[in-house]
C-alpha positions as YAML, in Angstrom:
chain: A
units: angstrom
residues:
- id: 1
  name: MET
  ca: [16.70, -26.73, -14.79]
- id: 2
  name: GLN
  ca: [14.39, -27.57, -11.94]
- id: 3
  name: LYS
  ca: [11.57, -25.10, -11.39]
- id: 4
  name: ASN
  ca: [12.68, -24.32, -7.84]
- id: 5
  name: SER
  ca: [16.44, -24.22, -8.36]
- id: 6
  name: VAL
  ca: [18.42, -21.20, -7.30]
- id: 7
  name: ALA
  ca: [19.58, -20.68, -10.89]
- id: 8
  name: THR
  ca: [15.98, -20.68, -12.13]
- id: 9
  name: THR
  ca: [14.92, -18.21, -9.47]
- id: 10
  name: ILE
  ca: [17.84, -15.91, -10.33]
- id: 11
  name: ALA
  ca: [17.00, -16.08, -14.03]
- id: 12
  name: TYR
  ca: [13.29, -15.37, -13.51]
- id: 13
  name: VAL
  ca: [13.98, -12.50, -11.11]
- id: 14
  name: ALA
  ca: [16.59, -10.99, -13.43]
- id: 15
  name: VAL
  ca: [14.28, -11.11, -16.46]
- id: 16
  name: PHE
  ca: [11.35, -9.54, -14.62]
- id: 17
  name: THR
  ca: [13.58, -6.91, -13.02]
- id: 18
  name: ALA
  ca: [14.86, -6.00, -16.48]
- id: 19
  name: LEU
  ca: [11.26, -5.70, -17.69]
- id: 20
  name: VAL
  ca: [10.40, -3.38, -14.81]
- id: 21
  name: ILE
  ca: [13.47, -1.24, -15.56]
- id: 22
  name: VAL
  ca: [12.65, -1.01, -19.28]
- id: 23
  name: LEU
  ca: [9.16, 0.20, -18.39]
- id: 24
  name: ALA
  ca: [10.73, 3.16, -16.55]
- id: 25
  name: PHE
  ca: [10.79, 4.89, -19.91]
- id: 26
  name: VAL
  ca: [7.00, 5.21, -19.80]
- id: 27
  name: SER
  ca: [6.08, 7.96, -17.33]
- id: 28
  name: ILE
  ca: [3.26, 10.48, -17.64]
- id: 29
  name: PRO
  ca: [3.12, 13.23, -14.95]
- id: 30
  name: VAL
  ca: [-0.31, 13.66, -13.35]
- id: 31
  name: GLY
  ca: [-1.61, 16.12, -10.79]
- id: 32
  name: THR
  ca: [0.20, 18.26, -8.28]
- id: 33
  name: ALA
  ca: [1.39, 15.50, -5.94]
- id: 34
  name: GLY
  ca: [4.24, 14.60, -8.30]
- id: 35
  name: VAL
  ca: [3.12, 10.99, -8.80]
- id: 36
  name: PRO
  ca: [3.26, 9.94, -12.48]
- id: 37
  name: ILE
  ca: [1.32, 7.29, -14.40]
- id: 38
  name: VAL
  ca: [3.82, 4.45, -14.87]
- id: 39
  name: LEU
  ca: [3.91, 0.90, -16.19]
- id: 40
  name: GLN
  ca: [6.35, -0.28, -13.54]
- id: 41
  name: ASN
  ca: [3.63, -0.78, -10.95]
- id: 42
  name: ALA
  ca: [1.73, -3.17, -13.25]
- id: 43
  name: ALA
  ca: [4.94, -5.01, -14.17]
- id: 44
  name: LEU
  ca: [5.66, -5.63, -10.50]
- id: 45
  name: ILE
  ca: [2.16, -7.00, -9.94]
- id: 46
  name: LEU
  ca: [2.61, -9.12, -13.08]
- id: 47
  name: SER
  ca: [5.83, -10.51, -11.61]
- id: 48
  name: GLY
  ca: [3.86, -11.66, -8.57]
- id: 49
  name: LEU
  ca: [1.12, -13.18, -10.73]
- id: 50
  name: ILE
  ca: [3.61, -15.12, -12.85]
- id: 51
  name: LEU
  ca: [6.45, -15.88, -10.44]
- id: 52
  name: GLY
  ca: [4.58, -16.07, -7.13]
- id: 53
  name: GLY
  ca: [4.93, -13.98, -4.02]
- id: 54
  name: LYS
  ca: [8.46, -14.88, -3.02]
- id: 55
  name: ARG
  ca: [10.06, -14.43, -6.43]
- id: 56
  name: GLY
  ca: [7.87, -11.39, -7.13]
- id: 57
  name: GLY
  ca: [9.11, -9.83, -3.90]
- id: 58
  name: TYR
  ca: [12.67, -10.51, -5.01]
- id: 59
  name: VAL
  ca: [11.94, -8.62, -8.24]
- id: 60
  name: GLY
  ca: [10.77, -5.60, -6.24]
- id: 61
  name: LEU
  ca: [13.79, -5.74, -3.94]
- id: 62
  name: LEU
  ca: [16.30, -6.16, -6.77]
- id: 63
  name: PHE
  ca: [14.67, -3.35, -8.72]
- id: 64
  name: LEU
  ca: [14.96, -0.96, -5.77]
- id: 65
  name: PHE
  ca: [18.48, -2.16, -4.98]
- id: 66
  name: ILE
  ca: [19.60, -1.41, -8.53]
- id: 67
  name: GLY
  ca: [17.86, 1.94, -8.14]
- id: 68
  name: LEU
  ca: [20.28, 2.85, -5.36]
- id: 69
  name: ALA
  ca: [23.03, 3.19, -7.97]
- id: 70
  name: LEU
  ca: [21.19, 3.75, -11.25]
- id: 71
  name: PRO
  ca: [18.21, 5.91, -12.27]
- id: 72
  name: VAL
  ca: [15.83, 3.02, -12.98]
- id: 73
  name: LEU
  ca: [12.62, 4.48, -11.58]
- id: 74
  name: ALA
  ca: [10.03, 6.16, -13.78]
- id: 75
  name: GLY
  ca: [11.20, 9.52, -15.02]
- id: 76
  name: GLY
  ca: [14.86, 8.64, -14.45]
- id: 77
  name: GLY
  ca: [14.67, 8.66, -10.67]
- id: 78
  name: THR
  ca: [16.70, 6.74, -8.14]
- id: 79
  name: THR
  ca: [15.51, 4.84, -5.11]
- id: 80
  name: LEU
  ca: [17.11, 7.32, -2.73]
- id: 81
  name: ARG
  ca: [15.39, 10.28, -4.40]
- id: 82
  name: ALA
  ca: [12.05, 8.44, -4.32]
- id: 83
  name: LEU
  ca: [12.46, 7.52, -0.66]
- id: 84
  name: ALA
  ca: [12.92, 11.20, 0.17]
- id: 85
  name: GLY
  ca: [9.92, 12.35, -1.88]
- id: 86
  name: PRO
  ca: [6.15, 11.96, -2.01]
- id: 87
  name: THR
  ca: [6.41, 8.61, -3.85]
- id: 88
  name: VAL
  ca: [8.07, 6.83, -0.91]
- id: 89
  name: GLY
  ca: [4.94, 4.81, -0.16]
- id: 90
  name: TYR
  ca: [4.61, 3.61, -3.73]
- id: 91
  name: ILE
  ca: [8.24, 2.48, -3.64]
- id: 92
  name: ILE
  ca: [7.55, 0.38, -0.55]
- id: 93
  name: GLY
  ca: [4.41, -0.90, -2.29]
- id: 94
  name: TYR
  ca: [6.62, -2.03, -5.18]
- id: 95
  name: VAL
  ca: [8.05, -4.70, -2.88]
- id: 96
  name: LEU
  ca: [4.87, -5.61, -1.02]
- id: 97
  name: SER
  ca: [2.43, -5.72, -3.95]
- id: 98
  name: PRO
  ca: [4.03, -8.60, -5.90]
- id: 99
  name: ILE
  ca: [4.27, -10.56, -2.66]
- id: 100
  name: ALA
  ca: [0.55, -10.09, -1.98]
- id: 101
  name: ALA
  ca: [-0.51, -10.67, -5.60]
- id: 102
  name: GLY
  ca: [1.67, -13.75, -5.94]
- id: 103
  name: ALA
  ca: [0.52, -15.27, -2.66]
- id: 104
  name: ILE
  ca: [-3.07, -15.09, -3.87]
- id: 105
  name: ALA
  ca: [-2.39, -16.02, -7.51]
- id: 106
  name: TYR
  ca: [-0.54, -19.19, -6.62]
- id: 107
  name: ARG
  ca: [-3.72, -20.51, -4.99]
- id: 108
  name: ALA
  ca: [-5.64, -20.29, -8.27]
- id: 109
  name: PRO
  ca: [-7.38, -23.36, -9.71]
- id: 110
  name: ARG
  ca: [-6.09, -24.93, -12.92]
- id: 111
  name: GLY
  ca: [-9.01, -23.99, -15.16]
- id: 112
  name: LYS
  ca: [-8.69, -20.74, -17.11]
- id: 113
  name: GLY
  ca: [-11.99, -19.34, -15.79]
- id: 114
  name: GLY
  ca: [-11.17, -19.87, -12.13]
- id: 115
  name: MET
  ca: [-7.57, -18.88, -12.69]
- id: 116
  name: THR
  ca: [-8.66, -15.63, -14.34]
- id: 117
  name: VAL
  ca: [-10.95, -14.74, -11.43]
- id: 118
  name: VAL
  ca: [-8.29, -15.48, -8.81]
- id: 119
  name: PHE
  ca: [-5.61, -13.62, -10.79]
- id: 120
  name: ALA
  ca: [-7.94, -10.61, -11.13]
- id: 121
  name: ILE
  ca: [-8.49, -10.61, -7.36]
- id: 122
  name: ALA
  ca: [-4.74, -10.98, -6.80]
- id: 123
  name: ALA
  ca: [-3.99, -8.08, -9.15]
- id: 124
  name: ILE
  ca: [-6.56, -5.86, -7.45]
- id: 125
  name: VAL
  ca: [-5.15, -6.70, -4.03]
- id: 126
  name: GLY
  ca: [-1.64, -5.91, -5.32]
- id: 127
  name: LEU
  ca: [-2.84, -2.55, -6.62]
- id: 128
  name: LEU
  ca: [-4.64, -1.80, -3.35]
- id: 129
  name: VAL
  ca: [-1.39, -2.51, -1.51]
- id: 130
  name: GLN
  ca: [0.37, 0.01, -3.77]
- id: 131
  name: TYR
  ca: [-2.41, 2.57, -3.30]
- id: 132
  name: THR
  ca: [-2.44, 2.12, 0.47]
- id: 133
  name: CYS
  ca: [1.33, 2.43, 0.76]
- id: 134
  name: GLY
  ca: [1.23, 5.39, -1.64]
- id: 135
  name: ALA
  ca: [-1.44, 7.18, 0.37]
- id: 136
  name: ILE
  ca: [0.55, 6.68, 3.57]
- id: 137
  name: GLY
  ca: [3.64, 8.07, 1.82]
- id: 138
  name: LEU
  ca: [1.69, 11.10, 0.61]
- id: 139
  name: MET
  ca: [0.47, 11.71, 4.14]
- id: 140
  name: LEU
  ca: [4.01, 11.50, 5.52]
- id: 141
  name: ARG
  ca: [5.88, 13.40, 2.80]
- id: 142
  name: SER
  ca: [3.27, 15.80, 1.43]
- id: 143
  name: GLY
  ca: [1.40, 16.49, 4.65]
- id: 144
  name: LEU
  ca: [-1.93, 15.35, 3.22]
- id: 145
  name: GLU
  ca: [-4.75, 14.23, 5.47]
- id: 146
  name: VAL
  ca: [-6.21, 10.73, 5.00]
- id: 147
  name: GLY
  ca: [-9.09, 11.80, 2.73]
- id: 148
  name: PRO
  ca: [-7.00, 13.82, 0.28]
- id: 149
  name: ALA
  ca: [-4.25, 11.17, 0.28]
- id: 150
  name: ILE
  ca: [-6.80, 8.51, -0.69]
- id: 151
  name: ALA
  ca: [-8.43, 10.85, -3.22]
- id: 152
  name: ALA
  ca: [-5.02, 11.41, -4.83]
- id: 153
  name: GLN
  ca: [-5.27, 7.83, -6.14]
- id: 154
  name: GLY
  ca: [-8.37, 8.76, -8.17]
- id: 155
  name: PRO
  ca: [-6.68, 9.87, -11.40]
- id: 156
  name: PHE
  ca: [-4.89, 6.53, -11.61]
- id: 157
  name: VAL
  ca: [-7.78, 4.12, -11.08]
- id: 158
  name: LEU
  ca: [-8.98, 3.77, -14.69]
- id: 159
  name: VAL
  ca: [-5.52, 3.57, -16.20]
- id: 160
  name: ASP
  ca: [-4.32, 1.13, -13.54]
- id: 161
  name: THR
  ca: [-7.44, -1.01, -14.06]
- id: 162
  name: ALA
  ca: [-6.64, -1.23, -17.77]
- id: 163
  name: LYS
  ca: [-3.04, -2.19, -16.96]
- id: 164
  name: LEU
  ca: [-4.24, -4.89, -14.57]
- id: 165
  name: ILE
  ca: [-6.58, -6.36, -17.19]
- id: 166
  name: VAL
  ca: [-3.62, -6.71, -19.54]
- id: 167
  name: ALA
  ca: [-1.45, -8.15, -16.73]
- id: 168
  name: VAL
  ca: [-4.09, -10.76, -15.87]
- id: 169
  name: ILE
  ca: [-4.47, -11.76, -19.52]
- id: 170
  name: ILE
  ca: [-0.69, -12.14, -19.83]
- id: 171
  name: ALA
  ca: [-0.40, -14.09, -16.57]
- id: 172
  name: VAL
  ca: [-3.23, -16.49, -17.46]
- id: 173
  name: GLY
  ca: [-1.63, -17.04, -20.86]
- id: 174
  name: VAL
  ca: [1.77, -17.72, -19.35]
- id: 175
  name: HIS
  ca: [0.41, -20.13, -16.75]
- id: 176
  name: SER
  ca: [-1.73, -21.89, -19.36]
- id: 177
  name: ALA
  ca: [1.34, -22.36, -21.56]
- id: 178
  name: PHE
  ca: [3.69, -23.21, -18.67]
- id: 179
  name: PRO
  ca: [1.63, -24.84, -15.90]
- id: 180
  name: ASP
  ca: [4.77, -26.08, -14.19]
- id: 181
  name: LEU
  ca: [5.52, -22.50, -13.02]
- id: 182
  name: MET
  ca: [3.08, -23.21, -10.19]
- id: 183
  name: GLY
  ca: [4.33, -26.74, -9.78]
- id: 184
  name: ARG
  ca: [1.58, -28.20, -11.92]
- id: 185
  name: LYS
  ca: [1.68, -30.46, -14.91]
- id: 186
  name: ALA
  ca: [-0.43, -29.80, -17.99]
- id: 187
  name: SER
  ca: [-3.82, -31.50, -17.79]
...
């Protein structure tokens, strides 16, 4: 299969969407805002790091589309329930964050050191997109002011940072093993 074929894109998107859905089974409730610690957010950023922005965005869209009919979100939720609740912003961030992370990651240099730095920046940007969208959602659905909505991200920072470190390590490993994912040949 060619790396940019429609069949390849469908296969990559399907596999990463399945990964995101499987990670729905890991959900730890935190705080009073009703926003749990999940692994899905890191898996979506990882999809952007590995597949690029376009395919990563497809993963987010397919995941949420499946969530219209099936309870694939963390804690057994559906997309419609999430869109009506305080997590609406995070759900929107699930589509935007892999696009942002992938757009940055696919500009990384070939060397592992430079690639790691760029991937780390891409992952952080992806997480900031999720946090920003999440804070906006909390303001709209929970009636929080800007300061408290931003502060609500606090309990997640350390755990999300640890998840991003693992995601970057995985992404660098995948791209080192399969450099043609970014249209590169092994050097």
